[in-house]
Amino acid sequence: MILYLFKSTMCLAILWGIYKLLLEAEKIHRFNRFYLLASLVFAIIAPLVNIEIAPSAESKIAAISRTLDARPSILNTIKPVQEISAQQDTSWTKYAILLSCLISALLLTRFIYNLFCIYKKVQKNESISYQGATLILLEENILPYTFLNFIFLSKVHYVNANIEPELLSHELAHVRQKHSFDVLVVEILRAVCWFNPMLYLFKQAIQLNHEFLADEAVNSLHNNITSYQYLLLSKATQATGKSLTSNLNFQITKKRFLMMTKITSAATAFIKKAICAPLFIALAICLANIQLTAQKPANLKLSPPPIEISLKPYLLTKDDVNYQNATILILQKKKFPLRKKPSELTEEEKKMPMKVLYFEKEVPTTAQMKKWEDSKMYGVWLNNKRIANSQLSKYKASDIANYFTSKLAKNAINYGKHYYQINLMTNDYYENVYLKEVKESPMLIIDLPVKKEGN
């Protein structure tokens, strides 16, 4: 989750930086509106994408070999107590998530309250249909502002015909171009992801671009830029509406005035738009979760390390379809094990009995299950997932197919919080997941030389 939030925030920061450097100063407002909204959607989705890379057969075998090299203790038939570094205890994250949800709930409540206030104004005050919009006449002395299809005006100014045509054209542009929907999307994201500072910057950029679009519509209709600029300056100090609305006074700056007279050539617009496509593709590749399927056969590192050599319950024979894809591990006295493909075996080696490397079933006792509920002494993983020790009370000893105990090293993250790690597999997981992995990626053992009985 933390990695996702980091990727999403960095993605927004990069896209916002590109917008400020390349796009904001150009008169391509419709494209900029699409770019800003697409950036928000992209930053949410891109970090969730998974890309799988299919490996060669050689890389699969190499992955298995690396796993075996990292765990030489699996060759012992006696269970060793291994020192490992346990995963970091994440109990503190529960409180962080709870606090984040509480703040989000408060912000969503404020958001809904603001919507309710606008709704009450619509219901309470007189309304008039006007060129596809609805004018809401208020008793307050305010500048016009817009939300969805509603334009809120001062009733006194409207009755006395004191509202300039440019102001109405400005608000009608917000209505016709549906700018309120953009603001609503950003406000909801801000409420949920309130801790992301980039959303505040994106809201400002989106609303300023809305004003560029509305100003462009006014000047196209009335064709008097200087007069319109003086009108904006004369209204700069008057009150406006809620934060959810589009209002005339949003960032009346030199940048906004300069944009009215800005000219962007078609070539410049095309080049800057074209840059955005490879930018999004590059970001998608960088943010995606790339998974090498070559590591799939080496899933033993995700399961409790195999420490038993057994023929039951799955015996691989030379007639088995999986035999040719197996990795043969040849044990030699006082030497490192050899790894061969079935086709590389000598005639002598082919005659040797072969055994599958995997966990046999081993059911714990009820007393052991009760002992493991002590969270100060034991950390518990069930089916490769960390669980609270108290959850063991939901299981009977007969529900467990296998267990493996490891002692934490003194430099382990959780050393001191607990001292042993217990890895458990339920019967269902053992039969339907673990044994399936063994069959799909078998590792066989030939023990040379053959030991005679009595030795």
Short mmCIF file of C-alpha atoms in Angstrom, two decimals:
data_model
loop_
_atom_site.label_atom_id
_atom_site.label_comp_id
_atom_site.label_asym_id
_atom_site.label_seq_id
_atom_site.Cartn_x
_atom_site.Cartn_y
_atom_site.Cartn_z
CA MET A 1 0.00 0.00 0.00
CA ILE A 2 2.79 2.43 0.92
CA LEU A 3 4.61 1.61 -2.33
CA TYR A 4 1.41 2.25 -4.30
CA LEU A 5 0.89 5.65 -2.66
CA PHE A 6 4.52 6.58 -3.30
CA LYS A 7 4.29 5.61 -6.99
CA SER A 8 0.98 7.43 -7.42
CA THR A 9 2.30 10.63 -5.80
CA MET A 10 5.51 10.58 -7.83
CA CYS A 11 3.51 10.04 -11.01
CA LEU A 12 1.32 13.07 -10.25
CA ALA A 13 4.38 15.17 -9.43
CA ILE A 14 6.03 14.32 -12.77
CA LEU A 15 2.86 14.92 -14.78
CA TRP A 16 2.18 18.21 -12.99
CA GLY A 17 5.78 19.33 -13.59
CA ILE A 18 5.47 18.57 -17.32
CA TYR A 19 2.20 20.51 -17.42
CA LYS A 20 3.76 23.57 -15.77
CA LEU A 21 6.85 23.48 -17.99
CA LEU A 22 5.31 22.66 -21.38
CA LEU A 23 1.54 23.08 -21.48
CA GLU A 24 0.13 25.66 -19.09
CA ALA A 25 1.60 28.70 -20.89
CA GLU A 26 0.23 27.59 -24.26
CA LYS A 27 -3.21 28.38 -25.63
CA ILE A 28 -4.31 24.74 -25.93
CA HIS A 29 -6.84 24.83 -23.10
CA ARG A 30 -9.07 21.96 -24.25
CA PHE A 31 -6.11 19.63 -24.57
CA ASN A 32 -4.83 20.80 -21.17
CA ARG A 33 -8.17 19.98 -19.59
CA PHE A 34 -7.97 16.45 -20.98
CA TYR A 35 -4.32 16.14 -19.91
CA LEU A 36 -5.02 17.14 -16.30
CA LEU A 37 -7.98 14.78 -15.89
CA ALA A 38 -6.17 11.94 -17.67
CA SER A 39 -3.19 12.45 -15.35
CA LEU A 40 -5.38 11.88 -12.29
CA VAL A 41 -6.86 8.68 -13.70
CA PHE A 42 -3.47 7.47 -14.94
CA ALA A 43 -1.79 8.00 -11.55
CA ILE A 44 -4.48 5.86 -9.88
CA ILE A 45 -4.39 2.99 -12.38
CA ALA A 46 -0.75 2.78 -13.57
CA PRO A 47 0.80 1.55 -10.27
CA LEU A 48 -1.75 -1.30 -10.20
CA VAL A 49 -0.77 -2.73 -13.59
CA ASN A 50 1.16 -6.02 -13.58
CA ILE A 51 3.48 -6.96 -16.45
CA GLU A 52 4.62 -10.59 -16.67
CA ILE A 53 7.74 -11.53 -18.62
CA ALA A 54 7.86 -15.12 -19.84
CA PRO A 55 11.27 -16.70 -19.21
CA SER A 56 13.23 -19.32 -21.09
CA ALA A 57 13.53 -22.88 -19.83
CA GLU A 58 17.15 -22.23 -18.85
CA SER A 59 16.19 -19.31 -16.64
CA LYS A 60 13.60 -21.46 -14.87
CA ILE A 61 16.24 -24.06 -14.03
CA ALA A 62 18.62 -21.32 -12.91
CA ALA A 63 15.95 -19.93 -10.58
CA ILE A 64 15.51 -23.35 -8.95
CA SER A 65 19.26 -23.73 -8.61
CA ARG A 66 19.60 -20.35 -6.91
CA THR A 67 16.89 -21.35 -4.45
CA LEU A 68 18.65 -24.58 -3.57
CA ASP A 69 21.99 -22.81 -3.22
CA ALA A 70 20.42 -20.36 -0.78
CA ARG A 71 19.00 -23.18 1.38
CA PRO A 72 21.59 -25.95 1.81
CA SER A 73 19.90 -27.08 4.99
CA ILE A 74 17.07 -28.72 3.06
CA LEU A 75 19.35 -31.65 2.33
CA ASN A 76 19.26 -32.70 5.97
CA THR A 77 16.65 -35.21 7.02
CA ILE A 78 16.70 -33.84 10.56
CA LYS A 79 14.75 -30.61 11.08
CA PRO A 80 17.21 -27.80 11.89
CA VAL A 81 16.34 -24.65 13.77
CA GLN A 82 17.12 -21.97 11.20
CA GLU A 83 17.82 -18.32 11.89
CA ILE A 84 15.79 -16.01 9.66
CA SER A 85 14.74 -12.41 9.61
CA ALA A 86 11.00 -12.18 10.16
CA GLN A 87 8.79 -9.68 8.45
CA GLN A 88 8.33 -6.36 10.16
CA ASP A 89 5.41 -6.18 12.45
CA THR A 90 2.77 -4.00 10.85
CA SER A 91 0.46 -3.41 13.79
CA TRP A 92 1.27 0.31 13.76
CA THR A 93 -0.13 0.58 10.23
CA LYS A 94 -3.57 -0.31 11.54
CA TYR A 95 -3.64 2.88 13.59
CA ALA A 96 -2.35 4.94 10.65
CA ILE A 97 -5.05 3.51 8.37
CA LEU A 98 -7.71 4.13 11.02
CA LEU A 99 -6.60 7.77 11.42
CA SER A 100 -6.53 8.24 7.64
CA CYS A 101 -10.04 6.83 7.29
CA LEU A 102 -11.29 9.11 10.07
CA ILE A 103 -9.86 12.23 8.39
CA SER A 104 -11.28 11.12 5.04
CA ALA A 105 -14.69 10.64 6.63
CA LEU A 106 -14.58 14.18 8.05
CA LEU A 107 -13.56 15.64 4.68
CA LEU A 108 -16.27 13.69 2.88
CA THR A 109 -18.77 14.97 5.44
CA ARG A 110 -17.67 18.54 4.73
CA PHE A 111 -17.93 17.86 0.99
CA ILE A 112 -21.49 16.54 1.37
CA TYR A 113 -22.37 19.50 3.60
CA ASN A 114 -21.20 21.97 0.92
CA LEU A 115 -23.33 20.15 -1.65
CA PHE A 116 -26.27 20.37 0.72
CA CYS A 117 -25.78 24.14 1.18
CA ILE A 118 -25.83 24.63 -2.59
CA TYR A 119 -28.93 22.47 -2.85
CA LYS A 120 -30.70 24.52 -0.18
CA LYS A 121 -29.94 27.73 -2.10
CA VAL A 122 -31.41 26.21 -5.24
CA GLN A 123 -34.56 25.14 -3.38
CA LYS A 124 -34.97 28.30 -1.33
CA ASN A 125 -34.48 31.02 -3.96
CA GLU A 126 -36.24 32.07 -7.14
CA SER A 127 -35.04 30.40 -10.35
CA ILE A 128 -35.26 31.43 -14.02
CA SER A 129 -34.40 29.42 -17.15
CA TYR A 130 -31.80 31.16 -19.29
CA GLN A 131 -30.12 29.83 -22.46
CA GLY A 132 -29.97 26.25 -21.30
CA ALA A 133 -28.95 27.12 -17.73
CA THR A 134 -30.91 27.95 -14.56
CA LEU A 135 -30.39 31.33 -12.90
CA ILE A 136 -30.73 31.27 -9.10
CA LEU A 137 -31.47 34.74 -7.74
CA LEU A 138 -29.96 35.31 -4.29
CA GLU A 139 -30.57 38.09 -1.80
CA GLU A 140 -26.82 38.43 -1.29
CA ASN A 141 -24.72 41.05 -3.04
CA ILE A 142 -22.26 38.73 -4.81
CA LEU A 143 -20.62 38.15 -8.17
CA PRO A 144 -22.12 35.43 -10.38
CA TYR A 145 -20.81 31.89 -9.84
CA THR A 146 -21.67 28.51 -11.31
CA PHE A 147 -22.30 24.96 -10.13
CA LEU A 148 -23.44 22.26 -12.54
CA ASN A 149 -26.33 23.79 -14.51
CA PHE A 150 -27.01 26.58 -11.99
CA ILE A 151 -25.77 30.18 -12.19
CA PHE A 152 -26.11 32.04 -8.89
CA LEU A 153 -26.69 35.81 -9.20
CA SER A 154 -27.54 38.79 -7.03
CA LYS A 155 -31.31 39.31 -7.36
CA VAL A 156 -31.00 43.09 -7.01
CA HIS A 157 -28.41 43.33 -9.78
CA TYR A 158 -30.42 41.05 -12.08
CA VAL A 159 -33.71 42.95 -11.60
CA ASN A 160 -31.97 46.29 -12.16
CA ALA A 161 -30.10 44.93 -15.20
CA ASN A 162 -26.73 45.70 -13.58
CA ILE A 163 -25.08 42.45 -14.62
CA GLU A 164 -22.74 42.88 -17.57
CA PRO A 165 -23.31 40.54 -20.56
CA GLU A 166 -19.66 39.41 -20.35
CA LEU A 167 -20.24 38.06 -16.84
CA LEU A 168 -23.21 35.99 -17.95
CA SER A 169 -21.27 34.73 -20.96
CA HIS A 170 -18.43 33.73 -18.64
CA GLU A 171 -20.72 31.69 -16.39
CA LEU A 172 -22.59 30.16 -19.32
CA ALA A 173 -19.24 28.89 -20.63
CA HIS A 174 -18.70 27.05 -17.32
CA VAL A 175 -22.17 25.51 -17.59
CA ARG A 176 -21.90 24.43 -21.23
CA GLN A 177 -18.43 22.95 -20.82
CA LYS A 178 -19.48 21.14 -17.60
CA HIS A 179 -16.52 22.35 -15.55
CA SER A 180 -18.23 21.45 -12.27
CA PHE A 181 -17.74 17.72 -12.94
CA ASP A 182 -13.96 18.19 -13.05
CA VAL A 183 -14.04 19.98 -9.70
CA LEU A 184 -16.24 17.29 -8.14
CA VAL A 185 -13.82 14.53 -9.22
CA VAL A 186 -10.85 16.36 -7.70
CA GLU A 187 -12.72 17.14 -4.47
CA ILE A 188 -13.64 13.49 -3.96
CA LEU A 189 -10.03 12.42 -4.58
CA ARG A 190 -8.83 15.09 -2.13
CA ALA A 191 -11.19 13.79 0.53
CA VAL A 192 -10.01 10.20 0.11
CA CYS A 193 -6.31 10.96 -0.49
CA TRP A 194 -6.11 14.09 1.67
CA PHE A 195 -2.43 13.42 2.45
CA ASN A 196 -1.41 13.74 -1.22
CA PRO A 197 -0.24 17.35 -1.75
CA MET A 198 -0.30 17.00 -5.54
CA LEU A 199 -4.10 16.90 -5.57
CA TYR A 200 -4.23 20.44 -4.22
CA LEU A 201 -1.94 21.62 -7.02
CA PHE A 202 -3.98 19.76 -9.62
CA LYS A 203 -7.20 21.37 -8.40
CA GLN A 204 -5.68 24.83 -8.80
CA ALA A 205 -4.38 23.97 -12.28
CA ILE A 206 -7.76 22.56 -13.35
CA GLN A 207 -9.73 25.57 -12.08
CA LEU A 208 -7.31 28.04 -13.66
CA ASN A 209 -7.63 26.19 -16.96
CA HIS A 210 -11.43 26.47 -16.59
CA GLU A 211 -11.04 30.23 -16.36
CA PHE A 212 -8.84 30.24 -19.46
CA LEU A 213 -11.60 28.38 -21.31
CA ALA A 214 -14.35 30.69 -20.03
CA ASP A 215 -12.30 33.81 -20.83
CA GLU A 216 -11.68 32.46 -24.33
CA ALA A 217 -15.43 31.93 -24.83
CA VAL A 218 -16.20 35.50 -23.65
CA ASN A 219 -13.60 37.10 -25.92
CA SER A 220 -14.71 35.02 -28.90
CA LEU A 221 -18.29 36.22 -28.40
CA HIS A 222 -17.75 39.89 -27.43
CA ASN A 223 -14.40 40.48 -29.15
CA ASN A 224 -13.19 43.20 -26.77
CA ILE A 225 -10.32 41.89 -24.66
CA THR A 226 -9.30 45.22 -23.13
CA SER A 227 -12.81 46.02 -21.95
CA TYR A 228 -13.18 42.54 -20.47
CA GLN A 229 -9.88 42.84 -18.59
CA TYR A 230 -10.95 46.13 -17.03
CA LEU A 231 -14.24 44.51 -16.06
CA LEU A 232 -12.40 41.70 -14.27
CA LEU A 233 -10.22 44.16 -12.38
CA SER A 234 -13.26 46.16 -11.29
CA LYS A 235 -14.85 43.00 -9.82
CA ALA A 236 -11.69 41.62 -8.21
CA THR A 237 -12.55 42.48 -4.61
CA GLN A 238 -16.17 41.30 -4.54
CA ALA A 239 -17.35 38.12 -2.78
CA THR A 240 -17.64 34.79 -4.59
CA GLY A 241 -19.26 31.41 -3.93
CA LYS A 242 -18.27 28.07 -2.41
CA SER A 243 -15.06 26.19 -3.17
CA LEU A 244 -17.03 23.69 -5.29
CA THR A 245 -18.23 26.42 -7.68
CA SER A 246 -16.70 28.13 -10.69
CA ASN A 247 -16.42 31.83 -10.04
CA LEU A 248 -15.25 34.89 -11.93
CA ASN A 249 -12.55 35.96 -9.49
CA PHE A 250 -10.52 32.74 -9.45
CA GLN A 251 -6.85 33.78 -9.76
CA ILE A 252 -7.20 37.12 -11.57
CA THR A 253 -3.48 37.30 -12.28
CA LYS A 254 -1.13 38.65 -14.88
CA LYS A 255 -0.90 35.08 -16.24
CA ARG A 256 -4.63 35.01 -16.93
CA PHE A 257 -4.59 38.42 -18.65
CA LEU A 258 -1.59 37.47 -20.78
CA MET A 259 -3.32 34.26 -21.84
CA MET A 260 -6.13 36.30 -23.44
CA THR A 261 -3.67 37.75 -25.96
CA LYS A 262 -1.46 34.67 -26.24
CA ILE A 263 -1.02 33.07 -29.67
CA THR A 264 0.21 29.47 -29.95
CA SER A 265 1.22 28.28 -33.39
CA ALA A 266 -0.19 25.03 -34.75
CA ALA A 267 3.31 23.55 -34.98
CA THR A 268 4.12 24.35 -31.34
CA ALA A 269 0.78 22.94 -30.20
CA PHE A 270 1.33 19.72 -32.18
CA ILE A 271 4.86 19.16 -30.88
CA LYS A 272 3.91 19.69 -27.23
CA LYS A 273 0.86 17.46 -27.54
CA ALA A 274 2.94 14.77 -29.24
CA ILE A 275 5.45 14.75 -26.38
CA CYS A 276 2.75 13.64 -23.96
CA ALA A 277 2.10 10.23 -25.58
CA PRO A 278 5.61 8.75 -25.06
CA LEU A 279 5.67 10.39 -21.63
CA PHE A 280 2.62 8.39 -20.49
CA ILE A 281 4.00 5.20 -22.04
CA ALA A 282 7.35 5.61 -20.28
CA LEU A 283 5.65 6.31 -16.94
CA ALA A 284 3.39 3.28 -17.37
CA ILE A 285 6.41 1.02 -17.84
CA CYS A 286 8.27 2.55 -14.88
CA LEU A 287 5.29 2.35 -12.51
CA ALA A 288 4.00 -1.09 -13.49
CA ASN A 289 4.79 -4.10 -11.34
CA ILE A 290 7.07 -6.24 -13.53
CA GLN A 291 6.97 -9.89 -12.53
CA LEU A 292 9.41 -12.48 -13.85
CA THR A 293 7.57 -15.76 -14.19
CA ALA A 294 10.98 -17.43 -14.04
CA GLN A 295 10.75 -17.16 -10.29
CA LYS A 296 7.50 -19.09 -10.19
CA PRO A 297 9.20 -22.51 -10.02
CA ALA A 298 11.22 -21.17 -7.11
CA ASN A 299 8.12 -20.64 -5.02
CA LEU A 300 9.68 -22.79 -2.32
CA LYS A 301 11.19 -19.60 -0.96
CA LEU A 302 7.66 -18.36 -0.30
CA SER A 303 6.68 -21.58 1.42
CA PRO A 304 8.30 -23.01 4.53
CA PRO A 305 11.69 -24.38 3.41
CA PRO A 306 11.50 -28.09 2.49
CA ILE A 307 13.39 -30.22 4.96
CA GLU A 308 12.05 -33.73 4.40
CA ILE A 309 13.02 -36.25 1.71
CA SER A 310 10.10 -38.59 1.16
CA LEU A 311 8.39 -40.79 -1.41
CA LYS A 312 4.86 -40.11 -0.20
CA PRO A 313 2.28 -38.96 -1.19
CA TYR A 314 3.67 -38.06 -4.66
CA LEU A 315 6.17 -40.30 -6.44
CA LEU A 316 7.67 -39.14 -9.72
CA THR A 317 8.71 -41.98 -12.05
CA LYS A 318 10.63 -41.97 -15.32
CA ASP A 319 7.32 -42.50 -17.13
CA ASP A 320 5.78 -39.38 -15.58
CA VAL A 321 5.13 -36.51 -17.99
CA ASN A 322 6.88 -34.13 -15.55
CA TYR A 323 10.06 -36.19 -15.44
CA GLN A 324 11.77 -34.57 -18.44
CA ASN A 325 11.20 -31.10 -16.96
CA ALA A 326 12.57 -32.02 -13.55
CA THR A 327 15.84 -30.86 -12.05
CA ILE A 328 17.93 -33.80 -10.78
CA LEU A 329 19.93 -33.05 -7.64
CA ILE A 330 22.82 -35.53 -7.23
CA LEU A 331 24.21 -35.70 -3.69
CA GLN A 332 27.91 -36.47 -3.38
CA LYS A 333 29.87 -37.19 -0.24
CA LYS A 334 31.89 -34.16 0.87
CA LYS A 335 31.15 -32.34 -2.38
CA PHE A 336 28.65 -29.83 -3.58
CA PRO A 337 25.50 -31.35 -5.14
CA LEU A 338 25.37 -31.68 -8.92
CA ARG A 339 22.33 -30.56 -10.91
CA LYS A 340 21.46 -32.26 -14.17
CA LYS A 341 18.63 -32.65 -16.61
CA PRO A 342 17.23 -36.19 -17.05
CA SER A 343 18.89 -36.39 -20.48
CA GLU A 344 22.30 -35.70 -18.90
CA LEU A 345 22.21 -38.61 -16.44
CA THR A 346 24.70 -41.44 -16.83
CA GLU A 347 23.46 -45.01 -17.17
CA GLU A 348 24.49 -45.67 -13.55
CA GLU A 349 22.62 -42.59 -12.32
CA LYS A 350 19.48 -43.53 -14.25
CA LYS A 351 19.31 -46.80 -12.27
CA MET A 352 19.37 -45.01 -8.93
CA PRO A 353 16.11 -44.54 -6.99
CA MET A 354 14.83 -40.98 -7.04
CA LYS A 355 13.01 -39.08 -4.34
CA VAL A 356 10.85 -35.94 -4.46
CA LEU A 357 11.89 -33.04 -2.24
CA TYR A 358 8.95 -31.66 -0.28
CA PHE A 359 7.26 -31.40 3.12
CA GLU A 360 5.52 -34.48 4.48
CA LYS A 361 2.43 -34.02 6.59
CA GLU A 362 3.15 -33.35 10.25
CA VAL A 363 0.22 -32.46 12.49
CA PRO A 364 1.00 -30.44 15.65
CA THR A 365 -0.41 -31.30 19.04
CA THR A 366 -3.14 -29.33 20.79
CA ALA A 367 -0.59 -28.27 23.41
CA GLN A 368 1.67 -26.82 20.71
CA MET A 369 -1.22 -24.88 19.17
CA LYS A 370 -2.02 -23.42 22.59
CA LYS A 371 1.64 -22.54 23.22
CA TRP A 372 1.91 -20.68 19.91
CA GLU A 373 -0.82 -18.24 20.99
CA ASP A 374 1.86 -16.47 23.06
CA SER A 375 2.61 -13.43 20.84
CA LYS A 376 5.62 -12.41 22.94
CA MET A 377 7.40 -15.65 22.12
CA TYR A 378 6.00 -16.63 18.69
CA GLY A 379 5.13 -14.94 15.39
CA VAL A 380 2.65 -16.99 13.35
CA TRP A 381 2.35 -17.31 9.55
CA LEU A 382 -0.55 -19.34 8.14
CA ASN A 383 -0.47 -20.31 4.46
CA ASN A 384 2.32 -17.75 3.87
CA LYS A 385 0.35 -14.89 5.49
CA ARG A 386 1.00 -13.29 8.88
CA ILE A 387 -1.90 -13.73 11.30
CA ALA A 388 -2.54 -12.66 14.86
CA ASN A 389 -1.64 -15.34 17.41
CA SER A 390 -5.15 -15.18 18.82
CA GLN A 391 -6.54 -16.47 15.50
CA LEU A 392 -5.02 -19.88 16.22
CA SER A 393 -7.90 -20.51 18.61
CA LYS A 394 -10.14 -20.80 15.52
CA TYR A 395 -8.24 -23.90 14.35
CA LYS A 396 -7.93 -27.41 15.70
CA ALA A 397 -4.63 -29.26 15.56
CA SER A 398 -6.15 -31.63 12.97
CA ASP A 399 -6.77 -28.63 10.65
CA ILE A 400 -3.02 -28.21 10.22
CA ALA A 401 -1.17 -30.38 7.68
CA ASN A 402 2.37 -29.18 8.40
CA TYR A 403 4.30 -26.81 10.66
CA PHE A 404 7.85 -25.48 10.67
CA THR A 405 9.60 -23.61 13.48
CA SER A 406 12.41 -21.09 12.93
CA LYS A 407 14.41 -19.11 15.46
CA LEU A 408 14.90 -15.41 14.74
CA ALA A 409 18.39 -14.03 14.47
CA LYS A 410 19.30 -11.32 16.97
CA ASN A 411 19.46 -8.76 14.18
CA ALA A 412 15.99 -9.67 12.89
CA ILE A 413 13.48 -6.82 12.78
CA ASN A 414 11.03 -8.53 15.13
CA TYR A 415 13.63 -9.92 17.54
CA GLY A 416 12.45 -9.01 21.01
CA LYS A 417 8.81 -8.78 19.95
CA HIS A 418 8.89 -12.54 19.47
CA TYR A 419 11.74 -15.04 19.25
CA TYR A 420 10.37 -17.84 17.06
CA GLN A 421 8.49 -17.92 13.77
CA ILE A 422 5.87 -20.61 13.24
CA ASN A 423 4.93 -21.46 9.64
CA LEU A 424 1.70 -23.44 9.27
CA MET A 425 -0.16 -24.96 6.33
CA THR A 426 -3.83 -25.92 6.51
CA ASN A 427 -4.99 -29.19 4.98
CA ASP A 428 -6.72 -27.42 2.10
CA TYR A 429 -3.65 -25.28 1.29
CA TYR A 430 -1.35 -28.29 1.54
CA GLU A 431 -3.42 -30.44 -0.82
CA ASN A 432 -4.55 -27.82 -3.36
CA VAL A 433 -1.65 -25.36 -3.43
CA TYR A 434 1.54 -26.76 -1.99
CA LEU A 435 1.46 -30.27 -3.52
CA LYS A 436 0.36 -28.77 -6.84
CA GLU A 437 3.50 -26.61 -6.84
CA VAL A 438 5.59 -29.68 -6.08
CA LYS A 439 4.09 -31.53 -9.03
CA GLU A 440 4.43 -28.60 -11.41
CA SER A 441 8.07 -27.93 -10.47
CA PRO A 442 9.48 -31.26 -9.21
CA MET A 443 13.00 -31.47 -7.79
CA LEU A 444 14.36 -35.01 -7.55
CA ILE A 445 17.24 -36.32 -5.48
CA ILE A 446 19.69 -39.12 -6.27
CA ASP A 447 21.90 -40.02 -3.32
CA LEU A 448 25.28 -41.35 -4.53
CA PRO A 449 26.76 -43.71 -3.59
CA VAL A 450 24.00 -46.11 -2.49
CA LYS A 451 24.25 -46.89 1.19
CA LYS A 452 24.10 -50.56 2.12
CA GLU A 453 21.82 -51.75 4.83
CA GLY A 454 23.44 -51.67 8.23
CA ASN A 455 25.74 -48.72 7.37
#
